[in-house]
PDB file of C-alpha atoms in Angstrom:
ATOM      1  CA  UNK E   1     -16.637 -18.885  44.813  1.00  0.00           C
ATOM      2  CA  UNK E   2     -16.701 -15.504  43.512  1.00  0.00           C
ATOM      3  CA  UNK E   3     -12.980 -14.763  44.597  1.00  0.00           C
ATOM      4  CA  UNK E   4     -11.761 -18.239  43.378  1.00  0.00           C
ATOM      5  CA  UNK E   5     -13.894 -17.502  39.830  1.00  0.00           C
ATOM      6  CA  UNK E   6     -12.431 -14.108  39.572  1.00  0.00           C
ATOM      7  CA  UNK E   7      -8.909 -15.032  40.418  1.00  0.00           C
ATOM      8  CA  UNK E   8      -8.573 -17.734  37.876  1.00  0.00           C
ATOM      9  CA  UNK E   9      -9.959 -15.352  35.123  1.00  0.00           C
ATOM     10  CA  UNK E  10      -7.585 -12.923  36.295  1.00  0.00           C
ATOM     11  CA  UNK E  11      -4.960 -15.422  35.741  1.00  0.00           C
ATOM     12  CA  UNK E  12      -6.333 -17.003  32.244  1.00  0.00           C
ATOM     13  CA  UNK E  13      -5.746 -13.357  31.090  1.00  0.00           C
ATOM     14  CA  UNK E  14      -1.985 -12.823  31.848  1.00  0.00           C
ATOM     15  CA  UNK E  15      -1.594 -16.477  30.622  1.00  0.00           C
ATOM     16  CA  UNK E  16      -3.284 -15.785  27.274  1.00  0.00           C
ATOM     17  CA  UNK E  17      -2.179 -12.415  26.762  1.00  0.00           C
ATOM     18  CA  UNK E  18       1.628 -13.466  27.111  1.00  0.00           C
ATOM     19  CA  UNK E  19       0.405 -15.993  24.077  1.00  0.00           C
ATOM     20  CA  UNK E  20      -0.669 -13.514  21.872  1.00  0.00           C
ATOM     21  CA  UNK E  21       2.336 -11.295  22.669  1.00  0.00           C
ATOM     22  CA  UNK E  22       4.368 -13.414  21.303  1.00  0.00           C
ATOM     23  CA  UNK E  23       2.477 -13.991  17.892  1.00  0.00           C
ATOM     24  CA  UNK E  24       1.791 -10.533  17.760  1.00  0.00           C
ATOM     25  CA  UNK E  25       4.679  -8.814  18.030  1.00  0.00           C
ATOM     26  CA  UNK E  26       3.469  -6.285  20.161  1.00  0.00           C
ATOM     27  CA  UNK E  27       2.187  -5.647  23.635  1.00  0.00           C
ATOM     28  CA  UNK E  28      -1.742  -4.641  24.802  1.00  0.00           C
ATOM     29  CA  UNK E  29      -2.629  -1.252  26.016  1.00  0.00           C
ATOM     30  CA  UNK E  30      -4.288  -1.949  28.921  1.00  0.00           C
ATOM     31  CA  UNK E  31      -6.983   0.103  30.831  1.00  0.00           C
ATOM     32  CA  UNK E  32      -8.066  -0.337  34.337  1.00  0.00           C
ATOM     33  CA  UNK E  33     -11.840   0.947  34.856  1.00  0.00           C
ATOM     34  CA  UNK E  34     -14.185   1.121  37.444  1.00  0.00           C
ATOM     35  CA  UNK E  35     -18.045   1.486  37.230  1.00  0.00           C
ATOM     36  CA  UNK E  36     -19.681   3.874  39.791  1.00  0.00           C
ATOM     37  CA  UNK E  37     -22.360   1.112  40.591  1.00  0.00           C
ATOM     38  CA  UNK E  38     -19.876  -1.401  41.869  1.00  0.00           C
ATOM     39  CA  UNK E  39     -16.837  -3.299  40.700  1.00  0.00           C
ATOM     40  CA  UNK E  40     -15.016  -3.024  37.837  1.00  0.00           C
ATOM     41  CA  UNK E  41     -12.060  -4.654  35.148  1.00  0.00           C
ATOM     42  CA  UNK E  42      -8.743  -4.614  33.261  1.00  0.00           C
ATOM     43  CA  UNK E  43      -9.371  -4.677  29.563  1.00  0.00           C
ATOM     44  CA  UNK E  44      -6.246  -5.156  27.539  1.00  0.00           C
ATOM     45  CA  UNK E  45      -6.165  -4.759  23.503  1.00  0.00           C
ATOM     46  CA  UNK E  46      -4.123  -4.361  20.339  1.00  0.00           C
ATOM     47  CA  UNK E  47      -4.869  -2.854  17.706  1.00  0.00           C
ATOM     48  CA  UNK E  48      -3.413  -2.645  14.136  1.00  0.00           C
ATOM     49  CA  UNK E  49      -0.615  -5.056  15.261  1.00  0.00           C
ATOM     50  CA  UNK E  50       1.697  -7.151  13.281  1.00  0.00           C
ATOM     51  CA  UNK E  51      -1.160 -10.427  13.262  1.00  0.00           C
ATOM     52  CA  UNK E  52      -3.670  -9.136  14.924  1.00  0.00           C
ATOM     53  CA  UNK E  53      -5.748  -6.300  13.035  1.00  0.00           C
ATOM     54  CA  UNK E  54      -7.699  -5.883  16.819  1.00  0.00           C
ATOM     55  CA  UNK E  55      -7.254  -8.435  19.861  1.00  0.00           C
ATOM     56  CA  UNK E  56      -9.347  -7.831  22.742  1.00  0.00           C
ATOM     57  CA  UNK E  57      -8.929  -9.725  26.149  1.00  0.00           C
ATOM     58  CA  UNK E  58     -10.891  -8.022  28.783  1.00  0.00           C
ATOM     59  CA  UNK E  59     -11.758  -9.336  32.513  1.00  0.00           C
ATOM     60  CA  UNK E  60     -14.361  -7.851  34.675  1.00  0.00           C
ATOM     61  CA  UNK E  61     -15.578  -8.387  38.623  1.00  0.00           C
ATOM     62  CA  UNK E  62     -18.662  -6.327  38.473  1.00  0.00           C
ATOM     63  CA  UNK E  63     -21.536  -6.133  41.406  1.00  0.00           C
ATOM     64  CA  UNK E  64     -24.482  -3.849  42.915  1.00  0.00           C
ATOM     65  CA  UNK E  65     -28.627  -3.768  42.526  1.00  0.00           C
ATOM     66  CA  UNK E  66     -29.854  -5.867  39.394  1.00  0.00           C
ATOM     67  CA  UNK E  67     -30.884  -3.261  36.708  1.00  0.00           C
ATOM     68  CA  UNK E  68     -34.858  -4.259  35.801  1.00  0.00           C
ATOM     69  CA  UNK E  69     -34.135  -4.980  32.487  1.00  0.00           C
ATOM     70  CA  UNK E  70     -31.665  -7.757  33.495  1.00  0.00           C
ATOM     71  CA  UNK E  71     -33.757  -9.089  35.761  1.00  0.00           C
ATOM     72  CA  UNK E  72     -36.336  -9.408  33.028  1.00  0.00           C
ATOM     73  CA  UNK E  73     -33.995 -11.290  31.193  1.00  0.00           C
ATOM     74  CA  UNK E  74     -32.752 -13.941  33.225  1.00  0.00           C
ATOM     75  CA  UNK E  75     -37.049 -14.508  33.774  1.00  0.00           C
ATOM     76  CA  UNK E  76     -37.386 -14.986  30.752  1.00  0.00           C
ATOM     77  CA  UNK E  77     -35.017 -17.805  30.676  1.00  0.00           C
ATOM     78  CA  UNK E  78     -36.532 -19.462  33.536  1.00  0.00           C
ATOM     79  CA  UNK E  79     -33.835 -18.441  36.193  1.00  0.00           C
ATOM     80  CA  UNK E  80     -35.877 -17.382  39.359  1.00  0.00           C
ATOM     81  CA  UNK E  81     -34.084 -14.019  40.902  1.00  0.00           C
ATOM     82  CA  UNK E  82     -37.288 -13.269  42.807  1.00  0.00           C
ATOM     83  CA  UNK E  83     -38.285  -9.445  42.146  1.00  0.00           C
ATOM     84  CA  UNK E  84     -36.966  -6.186  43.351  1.00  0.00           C
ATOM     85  CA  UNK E  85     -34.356  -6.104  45.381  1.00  0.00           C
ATOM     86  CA  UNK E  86     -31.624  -8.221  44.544  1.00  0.00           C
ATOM     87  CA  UNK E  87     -28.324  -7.305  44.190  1.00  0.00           C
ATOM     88  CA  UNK E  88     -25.858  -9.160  41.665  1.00  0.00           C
ATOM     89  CA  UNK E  89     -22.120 -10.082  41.130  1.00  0.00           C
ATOM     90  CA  UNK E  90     -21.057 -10.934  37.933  1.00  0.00           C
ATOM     91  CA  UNK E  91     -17.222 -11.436  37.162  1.00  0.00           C
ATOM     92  CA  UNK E  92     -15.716 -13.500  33.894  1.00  0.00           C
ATOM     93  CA  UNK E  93     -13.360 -13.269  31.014  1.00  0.00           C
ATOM     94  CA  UNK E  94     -14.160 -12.475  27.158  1.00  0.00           C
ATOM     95  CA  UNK E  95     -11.685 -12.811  24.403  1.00  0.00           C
ATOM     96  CA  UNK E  96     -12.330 -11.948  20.933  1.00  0.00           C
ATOM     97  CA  UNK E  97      -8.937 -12.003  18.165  1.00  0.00           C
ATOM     98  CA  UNK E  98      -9.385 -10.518  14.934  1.00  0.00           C
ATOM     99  CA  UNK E  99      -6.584 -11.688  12.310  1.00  0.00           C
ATOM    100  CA  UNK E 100      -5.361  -9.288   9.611  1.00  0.00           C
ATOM    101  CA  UNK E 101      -4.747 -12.123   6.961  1.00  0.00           C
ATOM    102  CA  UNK E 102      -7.995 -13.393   5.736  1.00  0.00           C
ATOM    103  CA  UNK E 103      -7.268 -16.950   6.244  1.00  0.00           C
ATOM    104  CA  UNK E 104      -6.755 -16.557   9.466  1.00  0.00           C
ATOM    105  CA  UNK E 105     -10.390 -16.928  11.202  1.00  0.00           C
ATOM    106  CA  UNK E 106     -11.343 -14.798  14.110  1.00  0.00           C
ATOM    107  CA  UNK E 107     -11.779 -16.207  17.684  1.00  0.00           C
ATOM    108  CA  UNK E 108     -14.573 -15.622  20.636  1.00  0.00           C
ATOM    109  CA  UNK E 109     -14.213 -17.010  23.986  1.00  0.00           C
ATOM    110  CA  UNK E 110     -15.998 -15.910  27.061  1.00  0.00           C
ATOM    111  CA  UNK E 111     -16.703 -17.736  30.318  1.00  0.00           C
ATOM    112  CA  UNK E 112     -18.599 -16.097  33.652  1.00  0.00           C
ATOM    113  CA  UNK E 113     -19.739 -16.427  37.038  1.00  0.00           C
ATOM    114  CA  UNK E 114     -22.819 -14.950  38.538  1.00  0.00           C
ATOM    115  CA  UNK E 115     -24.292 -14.443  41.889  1.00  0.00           C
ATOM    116  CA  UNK E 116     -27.818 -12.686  42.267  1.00  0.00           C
ATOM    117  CA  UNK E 117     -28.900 -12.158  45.969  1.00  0.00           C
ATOM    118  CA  UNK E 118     -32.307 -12.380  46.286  1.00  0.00           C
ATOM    119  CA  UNK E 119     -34.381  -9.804  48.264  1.00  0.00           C
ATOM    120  CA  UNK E 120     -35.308 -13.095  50.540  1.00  0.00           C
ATOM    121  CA  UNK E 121     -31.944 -13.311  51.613  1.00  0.00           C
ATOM    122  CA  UNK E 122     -30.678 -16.175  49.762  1.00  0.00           C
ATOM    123  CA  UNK E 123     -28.446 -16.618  46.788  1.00  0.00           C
ATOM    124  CA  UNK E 124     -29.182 -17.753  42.915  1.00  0.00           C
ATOM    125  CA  UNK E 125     -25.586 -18.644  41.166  1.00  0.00           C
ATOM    126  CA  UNK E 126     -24.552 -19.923  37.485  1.00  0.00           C
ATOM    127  CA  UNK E 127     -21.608 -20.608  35.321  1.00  0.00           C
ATOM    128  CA  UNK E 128     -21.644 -19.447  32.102  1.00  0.00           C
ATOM    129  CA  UNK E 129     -19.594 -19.558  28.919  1.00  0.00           C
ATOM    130  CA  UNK E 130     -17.955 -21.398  25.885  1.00  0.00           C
ATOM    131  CA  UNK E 131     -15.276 -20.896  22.376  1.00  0.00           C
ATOM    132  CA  UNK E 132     -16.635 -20.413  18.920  1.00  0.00           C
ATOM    133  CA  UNK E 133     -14.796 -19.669  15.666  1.00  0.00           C
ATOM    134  CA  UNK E 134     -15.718 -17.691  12.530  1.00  0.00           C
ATOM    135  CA  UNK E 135     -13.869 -18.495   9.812  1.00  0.00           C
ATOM    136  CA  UNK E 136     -13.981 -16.479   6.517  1.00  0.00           C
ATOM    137  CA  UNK E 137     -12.835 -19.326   4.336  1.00  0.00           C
ATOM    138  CA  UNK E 138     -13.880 -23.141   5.199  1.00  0.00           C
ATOM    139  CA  UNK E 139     -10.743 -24.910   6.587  1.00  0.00           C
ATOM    140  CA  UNK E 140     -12.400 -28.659   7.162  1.00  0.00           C
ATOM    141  CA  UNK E 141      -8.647 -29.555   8.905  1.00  0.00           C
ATOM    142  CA  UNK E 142      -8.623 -26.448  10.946  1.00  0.00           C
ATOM    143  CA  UNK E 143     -12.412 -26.909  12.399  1.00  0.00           C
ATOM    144  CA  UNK E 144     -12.532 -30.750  12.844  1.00  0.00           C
ATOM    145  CA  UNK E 145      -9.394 -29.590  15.112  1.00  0.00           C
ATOM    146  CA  UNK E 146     -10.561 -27.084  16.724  1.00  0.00           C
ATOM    147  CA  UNK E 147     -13.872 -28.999  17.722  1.00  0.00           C
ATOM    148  CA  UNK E 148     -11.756 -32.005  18.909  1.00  0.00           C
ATOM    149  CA  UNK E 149     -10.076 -30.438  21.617  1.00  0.00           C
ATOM    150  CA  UNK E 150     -13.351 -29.044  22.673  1.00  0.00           C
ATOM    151  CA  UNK E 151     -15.096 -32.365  22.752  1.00  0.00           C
ATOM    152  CA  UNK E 152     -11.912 -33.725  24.372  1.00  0.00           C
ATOM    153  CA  UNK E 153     -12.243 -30.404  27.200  1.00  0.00           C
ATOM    154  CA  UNK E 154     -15.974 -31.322  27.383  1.00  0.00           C
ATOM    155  CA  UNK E 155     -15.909 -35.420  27.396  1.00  0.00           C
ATOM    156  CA  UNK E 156     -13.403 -35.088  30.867  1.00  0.00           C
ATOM    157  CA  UNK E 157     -16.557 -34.018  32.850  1.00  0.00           C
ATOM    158  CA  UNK E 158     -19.571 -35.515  31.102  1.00  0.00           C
ATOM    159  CA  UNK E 159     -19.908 -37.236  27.862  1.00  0.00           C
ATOM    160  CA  UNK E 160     -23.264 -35.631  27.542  1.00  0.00           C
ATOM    161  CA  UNK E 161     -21.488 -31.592  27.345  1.00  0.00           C
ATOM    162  CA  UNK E 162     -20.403 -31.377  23.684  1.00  0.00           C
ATOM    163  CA  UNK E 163     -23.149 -32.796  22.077  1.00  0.00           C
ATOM    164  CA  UNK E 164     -25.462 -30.585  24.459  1.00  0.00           C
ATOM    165  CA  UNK E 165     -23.191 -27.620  24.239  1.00  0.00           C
ATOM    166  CA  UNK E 166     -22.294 -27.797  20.259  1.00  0.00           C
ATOM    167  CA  UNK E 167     -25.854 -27.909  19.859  1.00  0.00           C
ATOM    168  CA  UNK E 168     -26.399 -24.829  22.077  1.00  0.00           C
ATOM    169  CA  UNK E 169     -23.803 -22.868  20.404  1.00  0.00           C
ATOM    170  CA  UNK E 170     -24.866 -23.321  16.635  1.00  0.00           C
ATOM    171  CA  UNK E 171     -28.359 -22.065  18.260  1.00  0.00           C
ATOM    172  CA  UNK E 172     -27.050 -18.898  20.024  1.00  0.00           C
ATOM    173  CA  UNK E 173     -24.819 -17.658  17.316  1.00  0.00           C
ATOM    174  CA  UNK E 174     -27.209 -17.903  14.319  1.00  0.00           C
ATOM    175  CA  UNK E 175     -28.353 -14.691  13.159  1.00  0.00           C
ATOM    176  CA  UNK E 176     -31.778 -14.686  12.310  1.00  0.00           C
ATOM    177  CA  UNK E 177     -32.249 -12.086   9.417  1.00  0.00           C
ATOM    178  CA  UNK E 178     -29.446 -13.505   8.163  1.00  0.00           C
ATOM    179  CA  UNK E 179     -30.826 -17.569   7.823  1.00  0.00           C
ATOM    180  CA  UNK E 180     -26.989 -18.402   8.973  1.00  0.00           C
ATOM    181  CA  UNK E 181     -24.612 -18.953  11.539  1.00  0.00           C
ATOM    182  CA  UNK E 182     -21.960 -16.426  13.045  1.00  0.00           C
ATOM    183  CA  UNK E 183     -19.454 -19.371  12.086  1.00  0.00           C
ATOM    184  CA  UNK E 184     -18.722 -23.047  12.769  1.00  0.00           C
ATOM    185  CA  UNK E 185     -19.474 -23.144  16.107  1.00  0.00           C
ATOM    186  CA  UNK E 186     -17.774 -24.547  19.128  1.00  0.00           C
ATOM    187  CA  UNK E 187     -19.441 -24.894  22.675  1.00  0.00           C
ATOM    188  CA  UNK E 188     -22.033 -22.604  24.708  1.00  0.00           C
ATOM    189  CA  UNK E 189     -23.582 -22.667  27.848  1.00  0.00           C
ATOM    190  CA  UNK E 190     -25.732 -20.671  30.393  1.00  0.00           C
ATOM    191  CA  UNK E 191     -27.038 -20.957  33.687  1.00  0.00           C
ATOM    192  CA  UNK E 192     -25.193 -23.995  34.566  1.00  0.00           C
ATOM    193  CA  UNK E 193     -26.163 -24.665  38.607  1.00  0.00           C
ATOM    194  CA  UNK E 194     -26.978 -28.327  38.003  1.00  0.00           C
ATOM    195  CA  UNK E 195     -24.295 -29.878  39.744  1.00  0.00           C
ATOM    196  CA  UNK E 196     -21.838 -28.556  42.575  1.00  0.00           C
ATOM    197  CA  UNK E 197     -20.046 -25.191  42.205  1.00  0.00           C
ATOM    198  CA  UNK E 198     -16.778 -27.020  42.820  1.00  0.00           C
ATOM    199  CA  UNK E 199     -17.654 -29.265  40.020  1.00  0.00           C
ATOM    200  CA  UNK E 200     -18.413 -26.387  37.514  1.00  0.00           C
ATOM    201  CA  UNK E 201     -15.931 -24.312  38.291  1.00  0.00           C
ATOM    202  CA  UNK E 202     -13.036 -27.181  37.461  1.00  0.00           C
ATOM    203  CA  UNK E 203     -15.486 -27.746  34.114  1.00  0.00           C
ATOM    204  CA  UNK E 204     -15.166 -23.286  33.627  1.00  0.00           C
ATOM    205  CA  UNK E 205     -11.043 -23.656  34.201  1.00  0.00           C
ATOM    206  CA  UNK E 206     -10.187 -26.147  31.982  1.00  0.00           C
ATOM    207  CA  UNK E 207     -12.742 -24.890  28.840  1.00  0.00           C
ATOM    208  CA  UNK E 208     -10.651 -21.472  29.524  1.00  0.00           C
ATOM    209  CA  UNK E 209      -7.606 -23.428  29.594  1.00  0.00           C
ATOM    210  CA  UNK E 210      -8.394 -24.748  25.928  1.00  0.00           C
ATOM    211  CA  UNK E 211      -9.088 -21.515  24.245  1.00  0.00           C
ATOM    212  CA  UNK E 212      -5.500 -20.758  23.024  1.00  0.00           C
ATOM    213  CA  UNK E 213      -4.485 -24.858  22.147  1.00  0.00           C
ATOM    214  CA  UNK E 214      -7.307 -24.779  20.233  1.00  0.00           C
ATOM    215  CA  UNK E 215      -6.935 -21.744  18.005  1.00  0.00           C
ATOM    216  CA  UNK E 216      -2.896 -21.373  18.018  1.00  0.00           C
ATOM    217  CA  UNK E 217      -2.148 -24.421  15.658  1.00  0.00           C
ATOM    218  CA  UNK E 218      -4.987 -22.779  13.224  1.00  0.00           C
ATOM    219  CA  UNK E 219      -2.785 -19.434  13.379  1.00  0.00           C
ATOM    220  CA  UNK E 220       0.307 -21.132  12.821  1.00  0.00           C
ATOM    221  CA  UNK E 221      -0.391 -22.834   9.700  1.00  0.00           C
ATOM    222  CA  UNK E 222      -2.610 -19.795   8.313  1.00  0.00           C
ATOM    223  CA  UNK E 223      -0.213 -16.527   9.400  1.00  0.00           C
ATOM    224  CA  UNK E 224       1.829 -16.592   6.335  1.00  0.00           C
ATOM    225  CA  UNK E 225      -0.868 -17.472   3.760  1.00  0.00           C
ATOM    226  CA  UNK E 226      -0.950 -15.206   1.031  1.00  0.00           C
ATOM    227  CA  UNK E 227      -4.144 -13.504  -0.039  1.00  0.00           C
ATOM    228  CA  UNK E 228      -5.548 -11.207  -2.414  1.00  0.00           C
ATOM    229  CA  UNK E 229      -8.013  -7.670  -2.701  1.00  0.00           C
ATOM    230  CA  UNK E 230     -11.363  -9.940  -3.196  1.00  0.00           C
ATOM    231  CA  UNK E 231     -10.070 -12.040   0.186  1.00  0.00           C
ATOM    232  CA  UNK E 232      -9.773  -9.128   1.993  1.00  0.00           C
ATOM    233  CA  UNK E 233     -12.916  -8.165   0.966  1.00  0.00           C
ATOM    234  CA  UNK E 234     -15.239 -10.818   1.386  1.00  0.00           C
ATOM    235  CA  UNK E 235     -13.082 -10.940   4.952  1.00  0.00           C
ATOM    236  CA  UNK E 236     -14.761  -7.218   5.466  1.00  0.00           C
ATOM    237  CA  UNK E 237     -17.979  -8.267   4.650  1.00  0.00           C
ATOM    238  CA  UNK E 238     -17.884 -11.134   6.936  1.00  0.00           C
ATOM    239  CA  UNK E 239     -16.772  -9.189   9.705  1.00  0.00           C
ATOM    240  CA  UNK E 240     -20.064  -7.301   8.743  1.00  0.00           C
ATOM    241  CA  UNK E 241     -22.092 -10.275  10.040  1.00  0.00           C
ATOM    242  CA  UNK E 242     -20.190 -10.301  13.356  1.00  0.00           C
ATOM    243  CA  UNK E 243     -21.260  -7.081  13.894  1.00  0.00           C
ATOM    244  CA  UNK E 244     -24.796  -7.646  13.510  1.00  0.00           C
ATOM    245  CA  UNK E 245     -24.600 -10.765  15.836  1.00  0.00           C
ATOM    246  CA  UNK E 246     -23.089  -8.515  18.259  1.00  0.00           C
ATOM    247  CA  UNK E 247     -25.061  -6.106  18.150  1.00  0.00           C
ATOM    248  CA  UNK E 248     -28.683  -7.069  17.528  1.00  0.00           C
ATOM    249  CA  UNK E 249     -28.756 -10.625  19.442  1.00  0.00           C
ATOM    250  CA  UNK E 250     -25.740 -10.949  21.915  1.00  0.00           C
ATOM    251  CA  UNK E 251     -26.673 -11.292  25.462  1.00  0.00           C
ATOM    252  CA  UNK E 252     -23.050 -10.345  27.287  1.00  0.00           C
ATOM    253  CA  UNK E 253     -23.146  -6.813  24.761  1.00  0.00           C
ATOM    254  CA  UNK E 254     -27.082  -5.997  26.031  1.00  0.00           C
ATOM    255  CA  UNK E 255     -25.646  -7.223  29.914  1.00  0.00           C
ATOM    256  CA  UNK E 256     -22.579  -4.611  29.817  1.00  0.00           C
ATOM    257  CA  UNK E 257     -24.539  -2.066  28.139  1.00  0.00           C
ATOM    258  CA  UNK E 258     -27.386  -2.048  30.512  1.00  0.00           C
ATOM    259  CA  UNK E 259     -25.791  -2.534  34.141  1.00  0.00           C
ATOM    260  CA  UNK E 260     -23.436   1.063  32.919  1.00  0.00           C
ATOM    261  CA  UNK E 261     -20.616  -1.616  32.003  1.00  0.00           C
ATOM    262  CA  UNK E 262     -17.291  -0.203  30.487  1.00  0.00           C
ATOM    263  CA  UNK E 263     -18.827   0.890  26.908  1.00  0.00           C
ATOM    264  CA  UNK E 264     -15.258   0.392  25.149  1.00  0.00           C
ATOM    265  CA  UNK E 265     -14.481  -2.580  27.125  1.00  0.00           C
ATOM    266  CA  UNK E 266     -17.938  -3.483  26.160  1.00  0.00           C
ATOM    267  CA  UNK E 267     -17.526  -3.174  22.453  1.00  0.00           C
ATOM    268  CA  UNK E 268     -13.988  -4.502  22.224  1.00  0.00           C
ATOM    269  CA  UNK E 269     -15.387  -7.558  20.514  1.00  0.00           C
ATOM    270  CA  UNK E 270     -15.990  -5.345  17.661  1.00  0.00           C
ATOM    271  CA  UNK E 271     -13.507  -5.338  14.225  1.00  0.00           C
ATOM    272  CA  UNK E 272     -11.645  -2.776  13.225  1.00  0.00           C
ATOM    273  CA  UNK E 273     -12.869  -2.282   9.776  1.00  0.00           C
ATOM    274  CA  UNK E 274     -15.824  -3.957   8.482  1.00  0.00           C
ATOM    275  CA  UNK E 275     -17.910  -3.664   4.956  1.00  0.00           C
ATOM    276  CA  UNK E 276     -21.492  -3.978   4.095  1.00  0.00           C
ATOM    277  CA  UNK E 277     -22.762  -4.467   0.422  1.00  0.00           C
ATOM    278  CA  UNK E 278     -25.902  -3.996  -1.248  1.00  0.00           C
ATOM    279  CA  UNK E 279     -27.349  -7.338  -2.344  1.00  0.00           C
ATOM    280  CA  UNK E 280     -24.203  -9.085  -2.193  1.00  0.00           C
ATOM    281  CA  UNK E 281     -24.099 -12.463  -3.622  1.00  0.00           C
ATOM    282  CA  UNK E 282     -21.659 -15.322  -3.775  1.00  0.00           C
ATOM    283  CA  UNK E 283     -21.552 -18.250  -6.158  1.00  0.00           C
ATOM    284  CA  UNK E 284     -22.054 -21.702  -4.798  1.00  0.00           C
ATOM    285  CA  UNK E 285     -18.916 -23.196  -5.991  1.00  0.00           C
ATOM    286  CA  UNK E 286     -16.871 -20.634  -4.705  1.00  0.00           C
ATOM    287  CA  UNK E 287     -14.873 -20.541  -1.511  1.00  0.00           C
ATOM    288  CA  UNK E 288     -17.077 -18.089  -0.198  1.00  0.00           C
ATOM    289  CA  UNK E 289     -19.887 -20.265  -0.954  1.00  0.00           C
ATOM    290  CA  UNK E 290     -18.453 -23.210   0.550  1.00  0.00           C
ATOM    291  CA  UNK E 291     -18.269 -21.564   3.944  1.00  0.00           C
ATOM    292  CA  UNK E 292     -21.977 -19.847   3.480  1.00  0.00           C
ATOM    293  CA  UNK E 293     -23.397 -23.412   2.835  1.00  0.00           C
ATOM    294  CA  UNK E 294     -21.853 -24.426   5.791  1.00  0.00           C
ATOM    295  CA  UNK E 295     -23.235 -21.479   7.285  1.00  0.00           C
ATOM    296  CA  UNK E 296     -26.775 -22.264   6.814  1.00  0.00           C
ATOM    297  CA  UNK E 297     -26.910 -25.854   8.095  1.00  0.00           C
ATOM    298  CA  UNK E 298     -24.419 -26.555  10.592  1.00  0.00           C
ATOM    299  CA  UNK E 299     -22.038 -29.707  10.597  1.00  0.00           C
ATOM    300  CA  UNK E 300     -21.491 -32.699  12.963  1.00  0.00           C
ATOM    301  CA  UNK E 301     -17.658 -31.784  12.595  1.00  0.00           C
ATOM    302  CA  UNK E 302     -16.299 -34.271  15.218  1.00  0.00           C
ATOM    303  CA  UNK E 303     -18.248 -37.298  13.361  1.00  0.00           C
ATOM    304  CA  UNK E 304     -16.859 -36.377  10.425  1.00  0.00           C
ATOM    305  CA  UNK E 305     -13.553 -36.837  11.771  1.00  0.00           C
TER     306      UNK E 305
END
């Protein structure tokens, strides 16, 4: 399973990359890496391209002895990896597109595979993952969309996963000292090992499938939208609360950073430019407030459809 997981993120990424190549204009840099511990990646970007202000796509097949701290972790959320001694494999895909034009919203995606093999001999595995959108400006259209084809994605396998997942993901991406969300939402799921691995792996391929039919109709109807200074910078200031996310309470960021990942594959998720503001404060009947009311109490988007 670890070959057959890391292949097909191997292949999501040429897919999607030849996607955004075309929008873009332009063609990622990309990097190969290795990590001294074990394993390694190809992390492809563009930056300050003709739509994309920074596009990341980065895929990663990375293995050796579970740092302590990660094994702490995954404790903590009830997954048993016995004690000291195990030795890991982690491989998966992460996508994060950040639009110049404000209108435009930015994109995460990331989906995973990981093996632990426990000092006792045998193995612990999990499928991980899901597609989330941060808008700057609320597009009802362009998230009732976008949350259709992940229902559709999730109701294929088991008409319980998007309620579940939805549900999951407006808990994982809210940012705490913030009282609001990253964004709308979308789907999210960890340490998935409740059915077979044949099962979840078919679930994994076609919720990476979905990542660029969901967001590419958004992009074409926003690309050309004019906007003005104040857009731009209530975009910056948005782009702000990404980076908090990111940086305080994201689990993949802590992972890379603490098994000696890639630091600027790591970090690709990151904007380009980004603004912070002193007290900053929006009024309520403003587009800006529209999307920070939505913000604070997340939507049943697909019901409303």
């Amino acid at each position: 399973m670890r070959n057959k997981a890391e292949a097909l993120f191997r292949a999501r990424q040429d897919e999607i990359c030849a996607e955004l190549e075309a929008l873009d204009g332009n063609t990622f840099r990309e990097d190969l890496w290795t990590r001294d511990e074990g394993g390694g990646g190809r992390t492809r970007v563009i930056q300050e391209g003709g739509f994309f202000e920074k596009a990341g796509v980065n895929v990663s097949a990375v293995f050796g002895p579970m740092p302590k701290e990660v094994l702490e972790s995954a404790q903590g959320r009830g997954v048993d990896l016995g004690g000291d001694g195990a030795e890991f494999f982690a491989t998966g895909i992460s996508l994060v597109l950040h639009p110049h034009n404000p209108h435009a919203p930015t994109i995460h995606a990331n989906y995973r595979y990981f093996e632990v093999e426990r000092a006792e001999g045998d193995k612990v595995w999990w499928f991980g993952g899901g597609t989330d959108l941060t808008p700057n400006f609320l597009v009802e259209k362009d998230v009732r969309e976008f949350h259709g084809k992940l229902k559709s994605v999730c109701d294929a396998h088991d008409l319980e996963f998007y309620p579940k997942y939805k549900a999951w993901c407006d808990r994982y991406f809210h940012i705490p000292h913030r009282e609001e969300a990253r964004g709308v939402g979308g789907i999210f799921f960890d340490n998935l090992a409740d059915r077979s691995a044949d099962d979840l792996y078919s679930f994994v391929a076609d919720c990476s499938a979905t990542i660029m039919p969901s967001v590419m109709p958004i992009y074409e109807r926003q690309k050309d939208k004019p906007f003005n200074e104040e857009e731009r910078e209530w975009q910056l200031l948005r782009r702000g609360r990404y980076v908090e996310f990111n940086l305080v309470y994201d689990r993949g960021t802590s992972f890379g950073l603490r098994t000696k990942g890639r630091t600027e594959s790591i970090l690709m998720s990151l904007p380009l430019t980004a603004r912070w503001e002193y007290d900053h404060q929006v009024a309520a009947d403003s587009p800006a407030g529209r999307l920070v009311e939505v913000l604070r109490e997340p939507r049943d988007w697909v019901g409303s459809m």
